């Protein structure tokens, strides 16, 4: 597929009026919507901002490639816009961005579409292409520049494929790939969405390698799967290996080699430095310790602090646990619509269908939460060999009464224990190598993790868990109000970040043990930021542009649905005013909800589950939401300065 089948006249905005990052995103999203490429503009825009919150898509060299892969896209498309003056897009090199390509990919998009998007990412690494695009004066000129570059890229791909085939044949015939003394560098690139940065890092590394006269092979872990897979023969022959990735990449295969591990953005920003490091044969070799973990002995591999590593592994468990929490919680909320005891066969309210929904939500989805949390924490640390031990440890945490605390302990225990087993058994004879992943690792890690959980960790963790739950159950008066204040405020600090997730995990853990107070405060606190942003735009119209006020309805919808991230664009643009305002209102809302006796018995769903699970207190919960929303809205409205003339003109230009 050619790039110009996705980038068309209808999706080109040419000269952008925006003078900031949010304005650029708004214009390009609107361009895609006008072209009929989106089914839900609010959902797509939210996905774009969520991707930006992970790391900026301003990759430097004057380019920004905001992108999202989401169901809100009806058909794959690319929007283009440019700004000769430049826009501060928080780019990796700190320079203004001039060229903007917004990629809209549908969930489950065809491989041909993904290949075209990957090709575009590579094309933009060419200086001449960027210069020509910046000075293009018409839609037709833009399309012609891209078409010509597409032709060149296709020829290069075909030539590279022929060279790879010839190289593979030569290697197969030589019988020993390690005989060559010619420097040979391997690289693996991967980003969270696998659309843009993956391929830009690939092309930046390859172009730099060509300049240096170094042979290089790059494996990409993109949306379409692994391409240009690195073989064992490649690894044997390699002088060094660069892993430029923001997601998990299998690195055990590089055991004993010179490995450089960095974020994918570094593959774009500093390819020469990475290649030189990969060529440095004096560096200590990488020691395989379970997938993404780094060798302690590698001097230049970028090390994570204990806190960052802990958070990364914990969030890997949480992200895989959340679908069960949300699906199970909403199913349980639906059951309450049939009656408070409709799931109980002994009750007069019993309903057979409601009982089955309860079995699915509570006895199946919720029963898997802790094992999945533990299993994926362990897998994040030790890759696949740690997964089984993590699952077993999580099950034992449930049976031993240590709950979420025990589950988290079990995940880290299983992960690091498995790493230790892999290290200890590294010297076993080659004849038993095949037995390690199927027999030795799981048998030892499951057995030892299980025994340690039963005899060493479950007893104190269960005691601590019971102490915490008893403390929560005994909270009353000012104490429970303080709990609501703290949890509510935490939900608004970073709106989906570490503080928000920490509060939500704690609240979910308490809910699974029968205490609904924390999740009540968390849901109310999490609903308030988007509601408050929308209300502020109603109350203080003159302080917001027409473009910004266009998000009033989407923010109300997201707020009522407990999607806190709806406020992220405003928080990103004006954090010093937005975040404190939202924290105060969310804290007040959480405190009022608990003070008035609200008790939401579901972990997600917003206004629907509030009505379903706590209808007797719905008035009290609405009061908490309204008061918290008004506090945040008024505070933000008073703190926000008036709209500048530039913002007004930019907004008008977009409407013309």
XYZ file of C-alpha atoms in Angstrom:
656
model
C 0.000 0.000 0.000
C 1.216 3.489 -0.888
C 1.350 6.202 1.768
C -0.815 8.502 -0.357
C -3.687 6.044 -0.037
C -3.766 7.084 3.640
C -2.590 10.692 3.235
C -5.040 12.441 0.911
C -6.067 16.002 0.045
C -8.928 15.718 2.538
C -6.562 14.942 5.435
C -4.050 17.719 4.708
C -4.412 20.910 6.770
C -1.340 22.655 5.251
C -0.460 25.813 7.255
C -1.584 25.375 10.856
C -2.916 28.271 12.921
C -2.045 26.646 16.247
C 0.775 28.030 18.366
C 0.961 25.284 20.970
C 0.948 21.492 21.184
C -2.717 21.128 22.142
C -3.743 23.406 19.291
C -1.849 21.280 16.768
C -3.510 18.124 18.042
C -6.930 19.789 17.941
C -6.506 20.944 14.315
C -5.257 17.612 13.019
C -7.945 15.633 14.856
C -10.581 17.962 13.374
C -9.066 17.475 9.916
C -9.384 13.698 10.247
C -12.940 14.056 11.513
C -13.931 16.322 8.592
C -12.489 13.713 6.232
C -14.820 11.110 7.760
C -12.025 8.993 9.235
C -13.259 8.968 12.849
C -16.348 7.457 14.452
C -15.748 9.070 17.861
C -13.680 12.272 17.862
C -13.562 12.519 21.672
C -12.304 8.945 22.090
C -9.643 9.403 19.416
C -8.462 12.701 20.894
C -8.264 11.076 24.318
C -6.157 8.251 22.852
C -3.802 10.799 21.255
C -3.326 12.638 24.555
C -2.870 9.349 26.425
C -0.041 8.468 24.031
C 1.520 11.902 24.596
C 1.384 11.363 28.361
C 3.635 8.291 27.964
C 6.318 10.249 26.101
C 6.257 13.078 23.606
C 5.831 12.210 19.933
C 7.887 15.273 19.036
C 10.886 13.211 17.943
C 13.163 16.123 17.032
C 14.486 17.363 13.683
C 11.367 19.550 13.490
C 8.983 16.564 13.334
C 6.078 15.444 15.493
C 4.076 12.283 14.829
C 1.137 12.075 17.243
C -0.551 8.713 16.781
C -3.107 6.332 18.213
C -4.450 2.885 17.451
C -8.038 2.791 18.686
C -11.530 1.609 17.758
C -12.648 5.229 17.223
C -10.877 5.168 13.819
C -13.233 4.115 11.005
C -10.483 3.733 8.419
C -6.712 4.223 8.647
C -5.496 7.681 7.708
C -2.679 10.179 8.037
C -3.276 13.904 8.606
C -0.582 16.434 7.707
C 0.006 20.017 8.762
C 2.997 22.363 8.915
C 4.065 25.493 10.715
C 6.956 27.528 9.283
C 7.168 29.550 12.497
C 7.372 26.361 14.548
C 5.466 25.155 17.600
C 6.820 24.182 21.023
C 5.858 20.501 20.953
C 8.071 19.451 23.887
C 10.266 17.661 21.360
C 13.093 15.347 22.374
C 15.739 17.798 21.117
C 14.028 20.816 22.720
C 13.560 22.492 19.320
C 10.275 23.717 17.770
C 8.388 21.297 15.541
C 7.445 22.358 12.007
C 6.047 19.213 10.349
C 3.175 17.269 11.884
C 1.833 13.887 10.809
C -1.056 12.481 12.827
C -1.493 8.748 12.345
C -4.934 7.241 12.936
C -4.878 3.440 12.984
C -7.938 1.276 13.703
C -7.714 -1.562 16.186
C -6.832 -4.715 14.273
C -5.725 -2.700 11.245
C -4.584 -4.627 8.181
C -0.878 -5.334 7.832
C -0.694 -3.348 4.580
C -1.809 -0.221 6.458
C 0.758 -0.765 9.188
C 3.504 -1.247 6.607
C 2.596 2.081 4.985
C 2.689 3.863 8.337
C 6.063 2.314 9.101
C 7.383 3.449 5.737
C 6.259 7.033 6.432
C 8.159 7.060 9.732
C 11.317 6.068 7.913
C 10.846 8.581 5.091
C 10.703 11.459 7.553
C 14.273 10.764 8.657
C 15.441 12.081 5.255
C 16.624 15.722 5.475
C 15.633 16.513 1.870
C 12.088 15.204 2.336
C 11.614 17.345 5.434
C 12.967 20.449 3.731
C 10.737 19.962 0.669
C 7.636 19.431 2.814
C 8.293 22.574 4.844
C 8.348 24.693 1.684
C 5.458 22.954 -0.098
C 2.727 25.385 -1.148
C -0.139 23.084 -2.085
C -1.819 19.811 -1.261
C -0.676 18.409 -4.595
C 2.943 19.324 -3.897
C 2.851 17.581 -0.513
C 1.435 14.419 -2.069
C 4.026 14.468 -4.869
C 6.906 14.799 -2.376
C 5.577 11.855 -0.363
C 4.994 9.781 -3.518
C 8.560 10.322 -4.719
C 9.957 9.436 -1.296
C 7.700 6.364 -1.214
C 9.201 5.167 -4.493
C 12.732 5.576 -3.155
C 11.873 3.794 0.102
C 10.326 0.876 -1.790
C 13.467 0.498 -3.916
C 15.644 0.563 -0.783
C 13.457 -2.085 0.891
C 13.694 -4.355 -2.141
C 17.463 -3.893 -2.321
C 17.826 -4.585 1.415
C 15.733 -7.752 1.111
C 17.986 -8.984 -1.705
C 21.096 -8.209 0.355
C 19.666 -10.012 3.371
C 18.861 -13.060 1.268
C 22.346 -13.050 -0.245
C 23.903 -12.594 3.193
C 21.880 -15.485 4.626
C 22.957 -17.724 1.779
C 26.594 -16.815 2.241
C 26.364 -17.404 5.971
C 24.722 -20.789 5.482
C 27.451 -21.842 3.101
C 30.328 -20.666 5.260
C 29.531 -23.005 8.124
C 30.985 -20.565 10.654
C 29.657 -17.031 10.815
C 32.048 -16.097 13.591
C 35.090 -16.236 11.254
C 34.472 -12.754 9.862
C 36.338 -9.945 11.628
C 34.216 -7.272 9.982
C 32.228 -5.219 12.556
C 28.553 -6.173 12.578
C 25.955 -4.465 14.784
C 22.445 -5.697 15.547
C 19.590 -3.577 16.850
C 16.070 -4.114 18.133
C 13.584 -1.213 18.171
C 10.170 -1.161 19.823
C 7.731 1.449 21.139
C 4.379 1.107 22.994
C 2.160 1.441 19.911
C 4.600 0.001 17.398
C 3.645 2.559 14.777
C 6.077 5.474 14.588
C 9.052 5.518 16.958
C 9.871 1.866 16.256
C 10.590 2.584 12.606
C 12.116 6.020 13.068
C 14.677 4.541 15.455
C 15.335 1.786 12.923
C 15.979 4.251 10.125
C 18.065 6.616 12.233
C 20.336 3.747 13.285
C 20.610 2.314 9.780
C 21.405 5.687 8.181
C 24.082 6.377 10.773
C 25.546 2.902 10.298
C 25.741 3.525 6.538
C 27.586 6.810 7.157
C 30.066 4.989 9.404
C 30.501 2.092 6.986
C 29.170 -0.384 9.558
C 27.012 -3.340 8.592
C 23.809 -3.405 10.639
C 20.638 -5.458 10.893
C 17.606 -4.025 12.725
C 14.731 -6.094 14.082
C 11.490 -4.128 14.594
C 8.839 -5.078 17.149
C 5.925 -3.142 15.661
C 2.148 -3.376 15.412
C 2.486 -5.981 12.691
C 4.685 -8.191 14.846
C 8.422 -8.858 14.660
C 10.045 -8.011 11.337
C 13.569 -8.781 10.118
C 13.989 -11.261 12.960
C 17.504 -11.575 14.381
C 18.752 -15.161 14.028
C 21.168 -17.062 16.224
C 23.704 -16.810 13.410
C 23.349 -13.017 13.482
C 23.900 -13.023 17.249
C 26.977 -15.237 16.990
C 28.479 -12.938 14.392
C 27.545 -9.611 16.076
C 30.126 -7.270 17.566
C 27.460 -5.577 19.631
C 23.678 -5.292 20.009
C 21.536 -2.191 20.572
C 18.118 -2.611 22.214
C 16.209 0.674 21.810
C 12.807 -0.117 23.298
C 10.126 1.186 25.661
C 8.384 -2.176 25.916
C 9.458 -5.699 26.769
C 11.940 -7.223 24.330
C 13.305 -10.764 24.651
C 16.980 -10.225 25.540
C 17.978 -13.597 27.023
C 19.077 -14.598 23.517
C 21.870 -11.986 23.743
C 23.554 -13.648 26.724
C 27.316 -13.066 26.694
C 27.200 -10.344 24.028
C 27.965 -6.615 24.216
C 24.441 -5.207 24.725
C 23.366 -1.559 24.965
C 19.820 -1.045 26.342
C 18.207 2.394 25.999
C 14.742 3.951 25.443
C 13.526 3.955 21.849
C 13.882 7.746 21.690
C 17.651 7.399 22.116
C 17.758 5.331 18.957
C 16.431 8.408 17.157
C 18.390 11.062 19.067
C 21.871 9.580 19.424
C 22.431 6.710 16.951
C 26.158 7.408 16.486
C 26.851 7.188 20.215
C 24.921 3.926 20.492
C 26.721 2.347 17.538
C 30.115 3.335 18.936
C 29.173 1.812 22.290
C 28.029 -1.377 20.567
C 31.422 -1.541 18.810
C 33.325 -1.199 22.094
C 34.501 -4.763 22.695
C 36.097 -3.844 26.025
C 32.704 -3.618 27.748
C 31.628 -6.393 30.089
C 29.198 -8.854 28.470
C 25.473 -8.914 29.115
C 24.262 -11.613 31.508
C 20.791 -12.939 30.680
C 18.526 -12.593 33.700
C 15.039 -12.860 32.323
C 13.978 -10.856 29.321
C 14.030 -7.141 29.987
C 16.291 -7.095 33.030
C 19.685 -5.504 32.668
C 23.086 -6.930 33.508
C 24.561 -5.546 36.695
C 27.988 -5.801 35.129
C 27.226 -3.711 32.075
C 28.813 -0.319 32.707
C 26.926 1.744 30.161
C 23.525 0.102 30.156
C 21.123 2.644 31.589
C 20.186 1.485 35.063
C 16.825 2.093 36.679
C 16.643 3.124 40.299
C 15.026 0.685 42.694
C 11.942 2.884 42.879
C 11.508 3.038 39.104
C 12.074 -0.678 38.704
C 9.585 -1.456 41.484
C 6.978 0.822 39.922
C 7.526 -0.640 36.442
C 7.043 -4.230 37.625
C 4.057 -3.338 39.824
C 2.346 -1.418 37.011
C 2.854 -4.364 34.678
C 0.830 -6.438 37.132
C -1.771 -3.728 37.648
C -2.319 -3.077 33.920
C -3.019 -6.775 33.310
C -5.235 -6.984 36.384
C -7.436 -3.973 35.563
C -9.513 -5.582 32.769
C -10.653 -8.217 35.274
C -11.393 -5.542 37.867
C -13.437 -3.438 35.473
C -15.333 -6.274 33.766
C -16.030 -8.099 37.023
C -17.012 -4.921 38.844
C -19.474 -3.775 36.203
C -21.063 -7.239 36.031
C -21.511 -7.138 39.800
C -23.078 -3.690 39.506
C -25.554 -5.014 36.923
C -26.518 -7.798 39.335
C -27.606 -5.198 41.903
C -30.169 -3.916 39.372
C -32.027 -7.220 39.839
C -32.074 -6.764 43.605
C -29.593 -6.459 46.459
C -29.597 -10.238 47.048
C -30.643 -11.450 43.609
C -27.480 -13.559 43.288
C -28.232 -15.549 46.445
C -30.269 -18.765 45.851
C -31.499 -18.604 49.458
C -32.980 -15.114 49.047
C -36.545 -14.304 48.014
C -35.017 -11.886 45.454
C -33.079 -14.695 43.744
C -32.772 -14.467 39.973
C -31.047 -17.295 38.090
C -29.563 -15.010 35.421
C -28.309 -12.549 38.037
C -26.687 -15.445 39.898
C -24.756 -16.465 36.776
C -23.595 -12.880 36.184
C -22.430 -12.825 39.808
C -20.549 -16.076 39.295
C -18.801 -14.618 36.261
C -18.003 -11.266 37.846
C -17.304 -12.097 41.492
C -16.368 -15.768 41.580
C -14.400 -15.843 38.331
C -13.086 -12.413 37.264
C -12.478 -11.160 40.815
C -11.046 -14.515 41.888
C -8.325 -14.127 39.255
C -7.290 -10.589 40.183
C -4.558 -11.400 42.710
C -3.000 -14.343 40.793
C -2.884 -12.251 37.610
C -1.340 -9.333 39.511
C 1.330 -11.632 40.984
C 1.930 -13.523 37.752
C 2.544 -10.449 35.625
C 4.758 -8.791 38.239
C 6.893 -11.936 38.170
C 6.840 -12.052 34.382
C 7.951 -8.415 34.180
C 10.982 -9.311 36.301
C 11.906 -12.760 34.956
C 9.978 -13.107 31.687
C 8.001 -16.307 30.981
C 9.879 -18.567 33.460
C 8.635 -16.411 36.349
C 4.969 -16.384 35.315
C 3.930 -19.790 36.687
C 5.529 -19.179 40.085
C 3.850 -15.773 40.251
C 0.419 -17.278 39.565
C 0.904 -19.953 42.226
C 2.155 -17.377 44.719
C -0.940 -15.261 44.058
C -3.249 -18.222 44.657
C -1.477 -18.945 47.943
C -1.857 -15.300 48.954
C -5.624 -15.736 48.599
C -5.787 -19.026 50.486
C -3.420 -17.696 53.157
C -5.494 -14.572 53.771
C -2.780 -12.089 52.841
C -4.804 -10.613 49.965
C -3.316 -7.895 47.776
C -0.347 -7.366 50.080
C 0.547 -11.040 49.797
C -0.103 -10.987 46.057
C 2.373 -8.170 45.503
C 4.945 -9.915 47.710
C 4.401 -13.168 45.806
C 4.959 -11.470 42.440
C 8.283 -9.929 43.407
C 9.350 -13.070 45.272
C 8.630 -15.315 42.280
C 10.284 -12.943 39.814
C 13.552 -12.427 41.625
C 13.682 -16.032 42.792
C 13.373 -17.205 39.188
C 16.171 -14.849 38.162
C 18.333 -16.391 40.860
C 17.533 -19.919 39.694
C 18.423 -18.996 36.117
C 21.731 -17.560 37.273
C 22.606 -20.566 39.438
C 21.772 -23.079 36.687
C 23.602 -21.229 33.911
C 26.563 -23.617 34.173
C 24.599 -26.846 33.699
C 25.664 -29.093 30.794
C 24.407 -28.183 27.331
C 22.533 -31.496 27.219
C 19.975 -30.255 29.759
C 19.572 -26.791 28.232
C 16.232 -27.711 26.686
C 14.884 -28.852 30.063
C 15.439 -25.498 31.759
C 12.310 -23.602 30.599
C 9.992 -26.634 30.654
C 11.124 -28.466 33.797
C 13.914 -26.957 35.888
C 12.743 -23.319 36.084
C 9.024 -23.972 36.765
C 9.593 -26.877 39.160
C 12.118 -25.047 41.329
C 10.498 -21.610 41.201
C 6.947 -22.859 41.892
C 8.070 -25.131 44.723
C 10.303 -22.604 46.481
C 7.895 -19.703 45.981
C 5.043 -21.798 47.346
C 6.946 -22.933 50.438
C 8.227 -19.429 51.194
C 4.737 -17.963 50.836
C 3.196 -20.579 53.140
C 5.816 -20.579 55.879
C 7.550 -17.181 55.671
C 5.513 -14.462 53.974
C 1.829 -15.312 54.303
C 1.638 -15.158 58.128
C 2.992 -11.586 58.569
C 1.310 -10.370 55.352
C -2.040 -11.803 56.485
C -1.602 -10.102 59.874
C -0.842 -6.778 58.178
C -3.743 -7.236 55.749
C -6.190 -7.929 58.572
C -4.832 -4.986 60.562
C -5.383 -2.692 57.593
C -8.882 -4.008 56.891
C -9.916 -3.814 60.545
C -8.592 -0.287 60.652
C -10.631 0.652 57.584
C -13.747 -1.046 58.928
C -13.432 0.836 62.219
C -12.960 4.242 60.616
C -15.661 6.732 61.470
C -16.234 10.435 61.856
C -13.232 12.635 61.077
C -11.015 9.626 60.293
C -13.123 8.412 57.387
C -13.463 11.972 56.121
C -9.670 12.261 56.087
C -9.451 8.964 54.164
C -11.845 10.325 51.550
C -9.905 13.578 51.318
C -6.553 11.864 50.725
C -7.765 9.246 48.219
C -9.878 11.760 46.314
C -6.971 14.191 46.001
C -4.573 11.412 44.913
C -6.897 10.550 42.020
C -6.424 14.080 40.654
C -2.673 14.586 41.168
C -1.557 12.995 37.902
C -4.847 11.712 36.413
C -3.775 8.214 35.412
C -0.175 8.371 36.626
C 1.552 6.736 39.613
C -0.375 8.535 42.390
C -3.707 7.938 40.682
C -2.890 4.251 40.128
C -1.646 3.808 43.703
C -4.899 5.163 45.110
C -6.960 3.053 42.727
C -5.074 -0.181 43.483
C -5.456 0.402 47.236
C -9.175 1.105 46.814
C -9.705 -1.976 44.640
C -7.865 -4.148 47.154
C -10.107 -2.922 49.956
C -13.221 -3.539 47.836
C -12.267 -7.164 47.198
C -12.091 -7.584 50.976
C -15.549 -6.082 51.476
C -14.719 -2.435 52.312
C -16.230 0.003 49.804
C -15.129 3.276 51.424
C -11.812 3.715 49.532
C -13.263 2.928 46.084
C -16.142 5.306 46.797
C -13.705 8.151 47.431
C -11.572 7.091 44.463
C -14.472 7.042 42.012
C -15.880 10.374 43.168
C -12.407 11.938 43.169
C -11.632 10.530 39.725
C -14.881 11.763 38.179
C -14.459 15.363 39.303
C -11.527 16.673 37.138
C -13.210 16.367 33.706
C -16.529 17.522 35.195
C -14.793 20.534 36.735
C -12.969 21.430 33.507
C -16.262 21.392 31.589
C -18.018 23.449 34.292
C -15.202 26.008 34.386
C -15.632 26.516 30.632
C -19.344 27.178 31.195
C -18.826 29.602 34.085
C -15.789 31.419 32.680
C -16.469 31.402 28.935
C -14.264 34.397 28.212
C -11.226 32.619 29.610
C -11.458 29.783 27.076
C -11.346 29.763 23.295
C -14.220 28.503 21.209
C -12.045 25.528 20.276
C -11.529 24.622 23.956
C -15.224 25.048 24.767
C -15.956 22.479 22.092
C -14.799 19.826 24.580
C -17.426 20.688 27.216
C -19.784 17.845 26.321
C -17.023 15.211 25.909
C -15.599 16.176 29.301
C -18.987 15.800 30.967
C -19.414 12.390 29.328
C -15.939 11.265 30.399
C -16.397 12.593 33.915
C -19.710 10.819 34.417
C -18.068 7.642 33.058
C -15.158 7.841 35.549
C -12.564 8.606 32.868
C -10.267 11.015 34.697
C -7.936 11.299 31.694
C -10.383 13.704 30.017
C -8.724 16.515 31.990
C -5.170 15.611 30.897
C -4.966 18.040 27.911
C -5.781 20.980 30.183
C -3.457 19.757 32.938
C -0.630 19.302 30.430
C -1.105 22.827 29.062
C -1.445 24.573 32.452
C -0.320 22.205 35.250
C 0.363 24.840 37.931
C -3.248 26.013 37.867
C -5.156 22.900 36.825
C -3.625 20.242 39.097
C -3.967 22.080 42.446
C -7.526 23.099 41.540
C -8.498 19.541 40.662
C -6.820 18.090 43.757
C -8.747 20.390 46.094
C -12.129 19.641 44.504
C -11.508 15.900 44.231
C -10.366 15.741 47.845
C -13.431 17.659 49.003
C -15.706 15.410 46.933
C -14.162 12.217 48.324
C -14.422 13.502 51.903
C -18.083 14.543 51.540
C -19.040 11.222 49.923
C -17.676 9.198 52.845
C -18.967 11.645 55.441
C -22.509 11.272 54.035
C -22.330 7.465 53.982
C -21.926 6.792 50.244
C -20.848 3.224 49.492
C -20.123 2.352 45.861
C -19.620 -1.412 45.521
C -18.017 -1.525 42.068
C -14.532 -0.506 40.900
C -15.504 1.222 37.656
C -18.393 2.571 35.637
C -19.122 6.025 37.020
C -22.691 7.225 37.375
C -24.184 3.929 36.146
C -22.640 1.784 38.876
C -23.292 4.480 41.474
C -26.988 4.212 40.704
C -26.841 0.417 40.569
C -24.818 -0.322 43.700
C -25.702 2.532 46.073
C -29.062 3.886 44.998
C -30.081 4.594 48.599
C -27.242 7.131 48.831
C -27.329 8.442 45.272
C -28.411 11.909 46.443
C -25.485 12.081 48.885
C -23.041 10.941 46.204
C -24.389 13.505 43.731
C -23.976 16.219 46.362
C -20.335 15.173 46.821
C -19.781 15.223 43.048
C -21.475 18.588 42.564
C -19.713 20.317 45.460
C -16.305 18.928 44.483
C -16.878 19.901 40.840
C -17.889 23.456 41.779
C -14.894 23.885 44.079
C -12.440 22.814 41.369
C -14.218 24.693 38.572
C -14.393 27.993 40.454
C -10.847 27.714 41.753
C -9.479 26.956 38.271
C -11.613 29.662 36.669
C -10.383 32.300 39.088
C -6.736 31.270 38.701
C -6.797 31.040 34.889
C -5.788 34.214 33.027
C -7.825 35.669 30.187
C -7.438 34.273 26.699
C -4.703 36.009 24.708
C -5.315 37.625 21.341
C -3.132 34.992 19.682
C -5.270 32.201 21.126
C -8.466 33.915 19.934
C -7.092 34.434 16.421
C -5.874 30.848 16.239
C -9.284 29.614 17.307
C -11.040 31.784 14.714
C -8.695 30.624 11.993
C -9.593 27.030 12.695
C -13.282 27.788 12.252
C -12.808 29.484 8.870
